[in-house]
Short mmCIF file of C-alpha atoms in Angstrom, two decimals:
data_model
loop_
_atom_site.label_atom_id
_atom_site.label_comp_id
_atom_site.label_asym_id
_atom_site.label_seq_id
_atom_site.Cartn_x
_atom_site.Cartn_y
_atom_site.Cartn_z
CA MET A 39 17.94 26.72 7.51
CA PRO A 40 18.41 25.36 3.98
CA ILE A 41 16.99 21.92 3.33
CA PRO A 42 19.49 19.64 1.59
CA SER A 43 18.51 18.45 -1.85
CA THR A 44 17.56 14.83 -2.16
CA ARG A 45 17.54 12.32 -4.97
CA ARG A 46 14.50 12.54 -7.23
CA ARG A 47 11.76 10.17 -6.13
CA VAL A 48 9.54 8.04 -8.32
CA THR A 49 6.20 9.72 -8.91
CA GLY A 50 2.79 8.59 -10.03
CA TRP A 51 3.49 10.11 -13.43
CA ASP A 52 6.62 7.97 -13.85
CA LEU A 53 4.66 4.81 -13.19
CA LEU A 54 1.75 5.95 -15.36
CA VAL A 55 4.12 6.48 -18.30
CA LEU A 56 5.62 3.01 -17.81
CA VAL A 57 2.21 1.36 -17.59
CA ALA A 58 0.94 3.32 -20.61
CA ALA A 59 3.97 2.32 -22.69
CA ASN A 60 3.34 -1.36 -22.02
CA ALA A 61 -0.38 -0.93 -22.65
CA VAL A 62 0.50 0.53 -26.06
CA ALA A 63 2.71 -2.51 -26.71
CA VAL A 64 -0.18 -4.83 -25.77
CA VAL A 65 -2.54 -3.02 -28.13
CA GLY A 66 0.15 -3.02 -30.83
CA LEU A 67 0.50 -6.80 -30.67
CA TRP A 68 -3.28 -7.12 -30.91
CA TRP A 69 -3.30 -4.81 -33.94
CA ARG A 70 -0.42 -6.76 -35.53
CA GLN A 71 -2.47 -9.95 -35.35
CA GLY A 72 -5.46 -8.41 -37.09
CA GLY A 73 -7.05 -5.93 -34.70
CA LEU A 74 -9.90 -4.03 -36.32
CA ARG A 75 -8.78 -5.10 -39.80
CA GLU A 76 -10.61 -8.38 -39.26
CA VAL A 77 -13.89 -6.62 -38.48
CA HIS A 78 -16.57 -7.16 -41.11
CA ASP A 79 -19.76 -7.37 -39.06
CA VAL A 80 -21.10 -6.82 -35.54
CA ALA A 81 -20.02 -10.27 -34.38
CA SER A 82 -16.39 -9.80 -35.43
CA LEU A 83 -16.35 -6.26 -33.98
CA LEU A 84 -17.47 -7.52 -30.58
CA THR A 85 -15.03 -10.42 -30.73
CA SER A 86 -12.09 -8.19 -31.65
CA LEU A 87 -12.92 -5.71 -28.89
CA GLY A 88 -13.28 -8.65 -26.51
CA ARG A 89 -9.76 -9.75 -27.33
CA VAL A 90 -8.12 -6.39 -26.71
CA THR A 91 -10.01 -5.81 -23.45
CA GLY A 92 -8.92 -9.26 -22.29
CA LEU A 93 -5.27 -8.50 -23.08
CA LEU A 94 -5.37 -5.15 -21.32
CA GLY A 95 -7.16 -6.71 -18.33
CA ALA A 96 -4.48 -9.40 -18.07
CA PHE A 97 -1.76 -6.73 -18.22
CA LEU A 98 -3.38 -4.68 -15.43
CA ALA A 99 -3.61 -7.86 -13.33
CA LEU A 100 0.19 -8.05 -13.52
CA VAL A 101 0.43 -4.37 -12.57
CA GLU A 102 -1.74 -5.20 -9.56
CA LEU A 103 0.71 -7.89 -8.47
CA LEU A 104 3.68 -5.58 -8.92
CA LEU A 105 2.02 -3.00 -6.68
CA LEU A 106 1.98 -5.72 -4.02
CA ALA A 107 5.57 -6.85 -4.65
CA ARG A 108 7.23 -4.30 -2.29
CA LEU A 109 9.38 -2.99 -5.14
CA PRO A 110 12.26 -0.88 -3.79
CA VAL A 111 11.47 1.80 -6.36
CA LEU A 112 8.18 2.36 -4.51
CA ASP A 113 9.75 2.54 -1.05
CA ALA A 114 9.39 6.32 -0.85
CA VAL A 115 5.72 6.25 -1.88
CA GLY A 116 3.24 6.44 0.97
CA LEU A 117 1.05 3.48 1.89
CA GLU A 118 -2.06 5.55 1.29
CA ARG A 119 -1.02 6.50 -2.24
CA ILE A 120 -0.08 2.94 -3.18
CA GLY A 121 -3.44 1.81 -1.78
CA THR A 122 -5.19 4.34 -4.01
CA TRP A 123 -3.28 3.13 -7.07
CA HIS A 124 -4.06 -0.45 -6.12
CA ARG A 125 -7.81 0.19 -5.85
CA ARG A 126 -8.04 2.15 -9.08
CA ASN A 127 -5.96 -0.32 -11.05
CA GLY A 128 -7.93 -3.25 -9.61
CA SER A 129 -11.25 -1.68 -10.61
CA ALA A 130 -9.98 -1.00 -14.14
CA CYS A 131 -8.62 -4.55 -14.41
CA LEU A 132 -11.89 -6.14 -13.34
CA SER A 133 -13.93 -3.87 -15.63
CA LEU A 134 -11.80 -4.86 -18.64
CA LEU A 135 -12.00 -8.57 -17.85
CA LEU A 136 -15.78 -8.42 -17.38
CA ALA A 137 -16.04 -6.54 -20.69
CA HIS A 138 -13.83 -9.19 -22.30
CA THR A 139 -16.10 -11.97 -21.06
CA ALA A 140 -19.30 -10.26 -22.21
CA LEU A 141 -17.96 -9.14 -25.61
CA ILE A 142 -16.44 -12.51 -26.50
CA THR A 143 -19.54 -14.43 -25.44
CA VAL A 144 -21.98 -12.20 -27.35
CA GLY A 145 -19.67 -11.97 -30.36
CA TYR A 146 -19.32 -15.75 -30.60
CA ALA A 147 -23.07 -16.20 -30.10
CA LEU A 148 -23.83 -13.84 -32.98
CA ALA A 149 -21.27 -15.55 -35.21
CA ASP A 150 -22.67 -19.01 -34.42
CA GLY A 151 -26.29 -17.86 -34.59
CA VAL A 152 -27.16 -19.33 -31.17
CA PRO A 153 -28.52 -17.86 -27.91
CA VAL A 154 -26.00 -16.39 -25.47
CA THR A 155 -26.85 -19.04 -22.86
CA ARG A 156 -26.02 -21.86 -25.25
CA GLU A 157 -22.82 -20.13 -26.36
CA THR A 158 -21.82 -19.74 -22.71
CA GLY A 159 -22.21 -23.46 -22.14
CA ASP A 160 -20.19 -24.25 -25.28
CA LEU A 161 -17.38 -21.93 -24.22
CA LEU A 162 -17.17 -23.50 -20.77
CA THR A 163 -17.17 -27.09 -22.01
CA ARG A 164 -15.54 -27.04 -25.45
CA TYR A 165 -12.81 -24.42 -25.24
CA SER A 166 -9.58 -25.21 -23.42
CA GLY A 167 -8.94 -23.05 -20.38
CA VAL A 168 -12.21 -21.10 -20.44
CA LEU A 169 -13.59 -22.80 -17.33
CA LEU A 170 -10.36 -22.08 -15.46
CA ALA A 171 -10.43 -18.48 -16.66
CA THR A 172 -14.02 -18.15 -15.40
CA ILE A 173 -12.93 -19.39 -11.99
CA ALA A 174 -10.11 -16.84 -12.07
CA LEU A 175 -12.56 -14.06 -12.90
CA GLY A 176 -14.76 -15.13 -9.99
CA LEU A 177 -11.78 -14.94 -7.63
CA LEU A 178 -10.87 -11.45 -8.85
CA LEU A 179 -14.48 -10.32 -8.46
CA ALA A 180 -14.52 -11.63 -4.87
CA VAL A 181 -11.30 -9.73 -4.09
CA VAL A 182 -12.66 -6.45 -5.45
CA VAL A 183 -15.99 -6.83 -3.64
CA THR A 184 -14.32 -7.63 -0.32
CA SER A 185 -12.04 -4.61 -0.70
CA VAL A 186 -15.00 -2.25 -0.44
CA VAL A 187 -14.73 -0.62 2.98
CA VAL A 188 -18.26 -1.55 4.09
CA VAL A 189 -17.79 -5.22 3.17
CA ARG A 190 -14.24 -5.44 4.48
CA ARG A 191 -15.26 -4.28 7.94
CA ARG A 192 -17.60 -7.27 8.19
CA LEU A 193 -14.91 -9.82 7.38
CA SER A 194 -12.18 -11.16 9.59
CA TYR A 195 -8.66 -10.36 8.44
CA ARG A 196 -7.96 -14.06 7.84
CA ILE A 197 -10.82 -14.43 5.36
CA TRP A 198 -9.96 -11.15 3.65
CA HIS A 199 -6.28 -12.09 3.43
CA ALA A 200 -7.05 -15.59 2.07
CA LEU A 201 -9.22 -14.09 -0.68
CA HIS A 202 -6.45 -11.67 -1.64
CA VAL A 203 -3.85 -14.43 -1.76
CA SER A 204 -6.12 -16.15 -4.31
CA VAL A 205 -5.22 -13.37 -6.77
CA TYR A 206 -1.99 -15.25 -7.50
CA VAL A 207 -3.99 -18.36 -8.38
CA ALA A 208 -6.36 -16.30 -10.51
CA VAL A 209 -3.53 -14.75 -12.55
CA ALA A 210 -1.93 -18.17 -13.11
CA LEU A 211 -5.24 -19.63 -14.32
CA ALA A 212 -5.82 -16.65 -16.61
CA PHE A 213 -2.36 -17.03 -18.16
CA SER A 214 -2.98 -20.70 -18.96
CA HIS A 215 -6.20 -19.67 -20.71
CA GLN A 216 -4.41 -16.85 -22.48
CA LEU A 217 -1.78 -19.14 -23.99
CA ALA A 218 -4.20 -21.96 -24.78
CA THR A 219 -6.95 -20.04 -26.59
CA GLY A 220 -5.70 -16.49 -27.12
CA HIS A 221 -6.01 -15.47 -30.75
CA GLU A 222 -2.91 -13.29 -30.45
CA PHE A 223 -0.77 -16.25 -29.32
CA GLN A 224 -1.46 -18.78 -32.04
CA GLN A 225 1.71 -19.00 -34.13
CA GLN A 226 2.81 -15.62 -32.83
CA PRO A 227 6.29 -16.09 -31.29
CA LEU A 228 6.77 -12.35 -30.67
CA ALA A 229 3.54 -12.02 -28.70
CA ARG A 230 4.21 -15.21 -26.76
CA ALA A 231 7.75 -14.07 -25.92
CA TYR A 232 6.50 -10.65 -24.77
CA TRP A 233 3.86 -12.10 -22.47
CA TRP A 234 6.18 -14.77 -21.12
CA ALA A 235 8.64 -11.98 -20.29
CA LEU A 236 5.92 -9.96 -18.50
CA TYR A 237 4.81 -12.91 -16.40
CA ALA A 238 8.37 -14.02 -15.68
CA ALA A 239 9.41 -10.53 -14.58
CA THR A 240 6.38 -10.27 -12.30
CA LEU A 241 7.06 -13.67 -10.74
CA ALA A 242 10.73 -12.82 -10.25
CA ALA A 243 9.82 -9.54 -8.52
CA LEU A 244 7.37 -11.27 -6.19
CA VAL A 245 9.82 -14.01 -5.22
CA ALA A 246 12.77 -11.64 -4.83
CA PHE A 247 11.11 -8.81 -2.90
CA ARG A 248 8.40 -10.64 -0.98
CA LEU A 249 10.39 -13.74 -0.02
CA VAL A 250 14.14 -13.86 -0.68
CA LEU A 251 15.13 -10.29 0.27
CA PRO A 252 13.09 -10.07 3.53
CA VAL A 253 14.33 -13.45 4.75
CA ALA A 254 17.95 -12.71 3.83
CA ARG A 255 17.82 -9.26 5.43
CA SER A 256 16.23 -10.53 8.63
CA LEU A 257 18.72 -13.38 8.93
CA ARG A 258 21.61 -10.98 8.40
CA HIS A 259 20.38 -8.56 11.06
CA ARG A 260 19.08 -11.32 13.39
CA LEU A 261 15.95 -9.35 14.21
CA ARG A 262 14.11 -10.34 17.38
CA ILE A 263 11.76 -8.82 19.94
CA GLU A 264 13.59 -7.52 23.00
CA ARG A 265 10.80 -5.84 24.98
CA VAL A 266 7.02 -5.65 24.97
CA VAL A 267 5.75 -2.52 26.73
CA ARG A 268 2.12 -1.76 27.54
CA GLU A 269 1.72 1.97 26.80
CA ALA A 270 -2.04 2.09 27.50
CA PRO A 271 -4.86 -0.44 27.99
CA THR A 272 -5.22 -0.86 24.22
CA VAL A 273 -1.75 0.22 23.02
CA VAL A 274 1.47 -1.79 23.07
CA SER A 275 5.04 -1.02 21.98
CA LEU A 276 7.43 -3.64 20.65
CA GLU A 277 11.16 -3.02 20.76
CA ILE A 278 13.08 -4.99 18.15
CA GLY A 279 16.81 -5.51 18.43
CA GLY A 280 19.39 -7.08 16.17
CA GLU A 281 22.78 -6.63 14.59
CA ARG A 282 23.98 -3.83 12.29
CA LEU A 283 20.53 -2.24 12.24
CA ASN A 284 21.92 0.84 10.49
CA GLY A 285 22.09 -1.38 7.43
CA LEU A 286 18.30 -1.38 7.20
CA ARG A 287 18.46 2.31 6.21
CA VAL A 288 15.12 3.08 7.80
CA LEU A 289 14.23 6.72 8.48
CA SER A 290 12.02 8.28 11.11
CA GLY A 291 8.45 8.45 9.82
CA GLN A 292 8.78 5.35 7.67
CA PHE A 293 7.00 2.04 8.16
CA LEU A 294 8.00 -1.57 7.61
CA HIS A 295 5.92 -4.66 6.99
CA TRP A 296 6.38 -6.89 10.04
CA ARG A 297 6.10 -10.66 10.32
CA PHE A 298 6.53 -12.17 13.78
CA LEU A 299 7.61 -15.82 13.79
CA ALA A 300 5.30 -16.99 16.55
CA ARG A 301 2.21 -19.18 16.62
CA GLY A 302 -0.77 -17.26 15.27
CA HIS A 303 1.42 -14.53 13.77
CA TRP A 304 3.96 -15.96 11.32
CA TRP A 305 1.64 -16.14 8.29
CA GLU A 306 0.60 -12.45 8.41
CA THR A 307 2.48 -9.25 7.63
CA HIS A 308 1.25 -5.82 8.74
CA PRO A 309 2.65 -2.31 8.20
CA PHE A 310 3.61 -0.40 11.34
CA SER A 311 5.53 2.88 11.59
CA LEU A 312 8.48 3.44 13.87
CA SER A 313 7.57 5.30 17.06
CA ALA A 314 11.18 6.20 17.90
CA ALA A 315 14.04 7.39 15.74
CA PRO A 316 16.24 4.45 14.67
CA ASP A 317 19.53 4.54 16.56
CA GLY A 318 21.28 1.47 15.15
CA ARG A 319 20.54 -0.56 18.30
CA ARG A 320 16.77 -1.00 18.28
CA LEU A 321 13.58 -0.32 16.35
CA ARG A 322 10.36 0.50 18.15
CA ILE A 323 6.81 0.24 16.86
CA THR A 324 3.64 1.17 18.72
CA VAL A 325 0.34 -0.47 17.86
CA LYS A 326 -3.24 0.14 18.93
CA ASP A 327 -5.67 -2.75 19.40
CA LEU A 328 -7.83 -2.45 16.28
CA GLY A 329 -8.71 -6.10 15.72
CA ASP A 330 -7.80 -9.73 16.37
CA TYR A 331 -4.24 -9.47 15.08
CA THR A 332 -3.23 -6.25 16.84
CA ALA A 333 -4.84 -7.47 20.06
CA ARG A 334 -2.59 -10.54 20.00
CA LEU A 335 0.64 -8.55 19.66
CA ALA A 336 0.77 -8.00 23.42
CA SER A 337 1.18 -11.78 23.84
CA LEU A 338 4.45 -11.88 21.91
CA ARG A 339 7.49 -12.78 23.96
CA PRO A 340 11.04 -11.42 23.99
CA GLY A 341 13.25 -13.50 21.75
CA THR A 342 10.60 -13.93 19.03
CA ARG A 343 12.28 -13.75 15.61
CA VAL A 344 11.11 -11.08 13.19
CA ILE A 345 11.08 -10.73 9.40
CA VAL A 346 10.62 -7.28 7.86
CA GLU A 347 9.91 -5.91 4.41
CA GLY A 348 10.82 -2.31 3.68
CA PRO A 349 11.43 0.35 4.84
CA CYS A 350 8.68 2.17 2.95
CA GLY A 351 6.96 5.54 2.81
CA GLY A 352 7.75 9.15 2.07
CA PHE A 353 6.61 10.50 5.45
CA THR A 354 10.14 11.59 6.29
CA SER A 355 12.26 14.71 6.65
CA ALA A 356 13.42 14.14 3.07
CA ALA A 357 10.02 15.42 1.90
CA ARG A 358 10.65 18.86 3.46
CA ARG A 359 11.18 21.97 1.36
CA ARG A 360 10.85 24.63 4.06
CA ALA A 361 13.00 25.40 7.09
CA ARG A 362 10.04 25.47 9.50
CA VAL A 363 7.75 22.52 10.05
CA ALA A 364 4.55 21.60 11.91
CA LEU A 365 3.88 18.01 13.00
CA ILE A 366 0.22 17.13 13.60
CA ALA A 367 -0.86 13.79 15.08
CA GLY A 368 -4.14 12.19 16.01
CA GLY A 369 -4.44 9.22 18.38
CA VAL A 370 -1.84 6.53 17.83
CA GLY A 371 -0.73 8.49 14.76
CA ILE A 372 1.64 10.12 17.23
CA ALA A 373 3.99 7.15 16.64
CA PRO A 374 5.73 8.40 13.45
CA ILE A 375 5.31 12.03 14.55
CA ARG A 376 7.19 11.30 17.79
CA ALA A 377 9.99 9.66 15.74
CA LEU A 378 10.17 12.70 13.44
CA LEU A 379 10.30 15.05 16.43
CA GLU A 380 13.31 13.17 17.73
CA ASP A 381 15.61 13.74 14.77
CA THR A 382 14.02 16.01 12.16
CA PRO A 383 16.40 18.86 11.29
CA GLY A 384 15.52 22.27 12.67
CA GLU A 385 16.68 25.13 14.83
CA PRO A 386 14.97 25.84 18.17
CA GLY A 387 11.56 27.35 17.47
CA SER A 388 11.34 25.94 13.94
CA ILE A 389 9.33 22.86 14.94
CA ALA A 390 5.74 22.86 16.22
CA VAL A 391 3.89 19.74 17.36
CA ILE A 392 0.11 19.43 17.70
CA TYR A 393 -1.21 16.25 19.29
CA ARG A 394 -4.95 15.59 19.10
CA ALA A 395 -6.36 13.07 21.61
CA ALA A 396 -9.78 12.40 23.06
CA SER A 397 -8.66 12.75 26.68
CA GLU A 398 -5.63 12.99 28.94
CA ASP A 399 -5.70 9.21 29.40
CA ASP A 400 -5.39 8.73 25.62
CA VAL A 401 -2.14 10.70 25.34
CA LEU A 402 0.80 8.43 24.50
CA PHE A 403 4.47 9.17 25.22
CA ARG A 404 3.62 12.20 27.36
CA GLU A 405 6.94 12.24 29.21
CA GLU A 406 8.93 11.50 26.04
CA LEU A 407 7.18 14.24 24.07
CA ASP A 408 7.70 16.79 26.84
CA GLU A 409 11.39 15.91 27.15
CA LEU A 410 11.98 15.89 23.37
CA SER A 411 10.22 19.22 22.97
CA ARG A 412 12.40 20.81 25.65
CA ARG A 413 15.55 19.36 24.10
CA ARG A 414 14.65 20.35 20.54
CA GLY A 415 13.15 23.72 21.43
CA ALA A 416 9.86 22.68 19.82
CA ASP A 417 6.45 24.18 20.57
CA LEU A 418 4.22 21.35 21.80
CA HIS A 419 0.42 21.65 21.92
CA TYR A 420 -1.94 19.01 23.33
CA VAL A 421 -5.46 19.31 21.88
CA LEU A 422 -7.79 17.28 24.08
CA GLY A 423 -11.54 16.91 23.93
CA ASP A 424 -14.53 15.18 22.45
CA ARG A 425 -14.33 14.36 18.74
CA GLY A 426 -17.57 16.20 18.14
CA GLY A 427 -15.97 19.59 18.73
CA ASP A 428 -16.05 21.25 15.29
CA GLU A 429 -13.55 23.88 16.40
CA MET A 430 -10.87 21.26 17.06
CA LEU A 431 -8.10 21.64 14.43
CA SER A 432 -10.18 24.05 12.37
CA SER A 433 -8.27 26.52 10.24
CA GLU A 434 -8.76 29.18 12.90
CA HIS A 435 -7.62 26.83 15.64
CA LEU A 436 -4.50 25.80 13.74
CA GLN A 437 -3.60 29.43 13.05
CA ALA A 438 -4.06 30.26 16.73
CA LEU A 439 -1.73 27.43 17.73
CA VAL A 440 0.85 28.07 14.99
CA PRO A 441 0.39 31.61 13.60
CA ASP A 442 2.85 31.11 10.72
CA ILE A 443 1.55 27.66 9.75
CA ALA A 444 0.92 28.80 6.14
CA SER A 445 4.69 29.22 5.68
CA ARG A 446 5.61 25.78 7.06
CA ASP A 447 5.74 22.24 5.74
CA VAL A 448 3.05 20.34 7.63
CA TYR A 449 3.08 16.62 8.44
CA VAL A 450 -0.25 15.00 9.38
CA CYS A 451 -0.76 11.46 10.66
CA GLY A 452 -3.86 9.99 12.26
CA PRO A 453 -7.15 8.21 11.58
CA ARG A 454 -8.53 8.75 8.08
CA SER A 455 -11.37 11.09 9.11
CA MET A 456 -9.07 13.24 11.23
CA THR A 457 -6.39 13.39 8.54
CA GLU A 458 -8.81 14.38 5.79
CA ALA A 459 -10.45 17.04 7.97
CA THR A 460 -7.06 18.45 8.97
CA ARG A 461 -5.93 18.62 5.34
CA THR A 462 -9.01 20.69 4.57
CA SER A 463 -8.34 22.99 7.52
CA LEU A 464 -4.71 23.43 6.48
CA ARG A 465 -5.67 24.42 2.95
CA ARG A 466 -8.14 26.94 4.34
CA ALA A 467 -5.36 28.27 6.57
CA GLY A 468 -3.28 28.95 3.48
CA VAL A 469 -0.97 25.91 3.42
CA PRO A 470 -0.40 24.89 -0.23
CA PRO A 471 -1.34 21.22 -0.92
CA GLY A 472 2.23 20.49 -1.98
CA HIS A 473 3.45 21.38 1.51
CA ILE A 474 1.08 18.98 3.30
CA ILE A 475 2.69 15.56 3.86
CA SER A 476 0.26 13.03 5.26
CA GLU A 477 -0.03 9.39 6.21
CA VAL A 478 -3.30 7.73 7.20
CA PHE A 479 -2.77 5.65 10.33
CA ALA A 480 -5.40 2.98 9.62
CA TRP A 481 -3.66 -0.35 10.29
#
């Protein structure tokens, strides 16, 4: 069966080119104001390098905010990939800003002929905005440190979220310092106009796509919880109804960022995938109890209003390039896989489903999966057993379950460890990396 062509999606290379072009503009403005031409000794070299690293660090801080702005152009990019971009960009941003701080401080100390400690005190007390910029740097450092997996697991979501919200404060403080003391902004209308435009565009994107659009969309569709269904002791499904839901243009396999307007929930948004194909009448999400927030979802009541951002993610049938497909799920990762099974294109026999679960009691949607498989003519395989079994979803196991798996597009969704191990097995089974579409179910 031929797969219909789809509109070209934004790729990492597209965004890299855009970021690189603006980085060149930032460096160009620094060069225009003097750049390395003003270097005549070690002190001026360090100071000049400190200026350009500070400018590039400030620019990457804006990129970091735009990655959080839910830009529609990124809707088709998976949550995992955006998370990777976010982490890498954040690390580069912090490294540049730390280099800026060290280079400027040492450069000024050499120029003034004083110890670094004394120069540090002078910078904090005598230069406008430096103290605020130091506070901003401390906030950014706290955000990066708490994003490390080991540290994040020790923090409650509320503390982690509060620290990340402080990024907006940090960027605002840094901009005030940038305009007040930045060498490239003194009597430089072009540079000031460029940076004002960057900050204004970032603020407009945040307000439009994180606030105005979600509220307007949710009011238009009158989203509300209709049913709360306990699927298992630690798993709950929420059915959300509304008006003209086809207008949301959400596809099976995609996720939305959900905000439930109830006490203890309204101030948080979390990404959850659909666990049933959208039919214009309702949206269903299925969530496993993985922490304080997800544990409280079962207490939500029918009638609770809902605000959504999205839809997002490229884990959809639009990513297919082959007529035959295999859908592999682990644990509650069956949610988007079950939605894909419901309406993904394919002739009888062209779809295979593999569901990995620890035990029979951990299988979700058993009756629905059996019925959908019969209706779609799909081959359904339940893989049950202890996680320690090395043979589970090995390349040999996958080939035994789906002999022609190397010639299929393969979708994988589950916990991070399971997804990464399955990707490795699929490559060993002969599936090209470009035909493996995955989403880590880790929220």
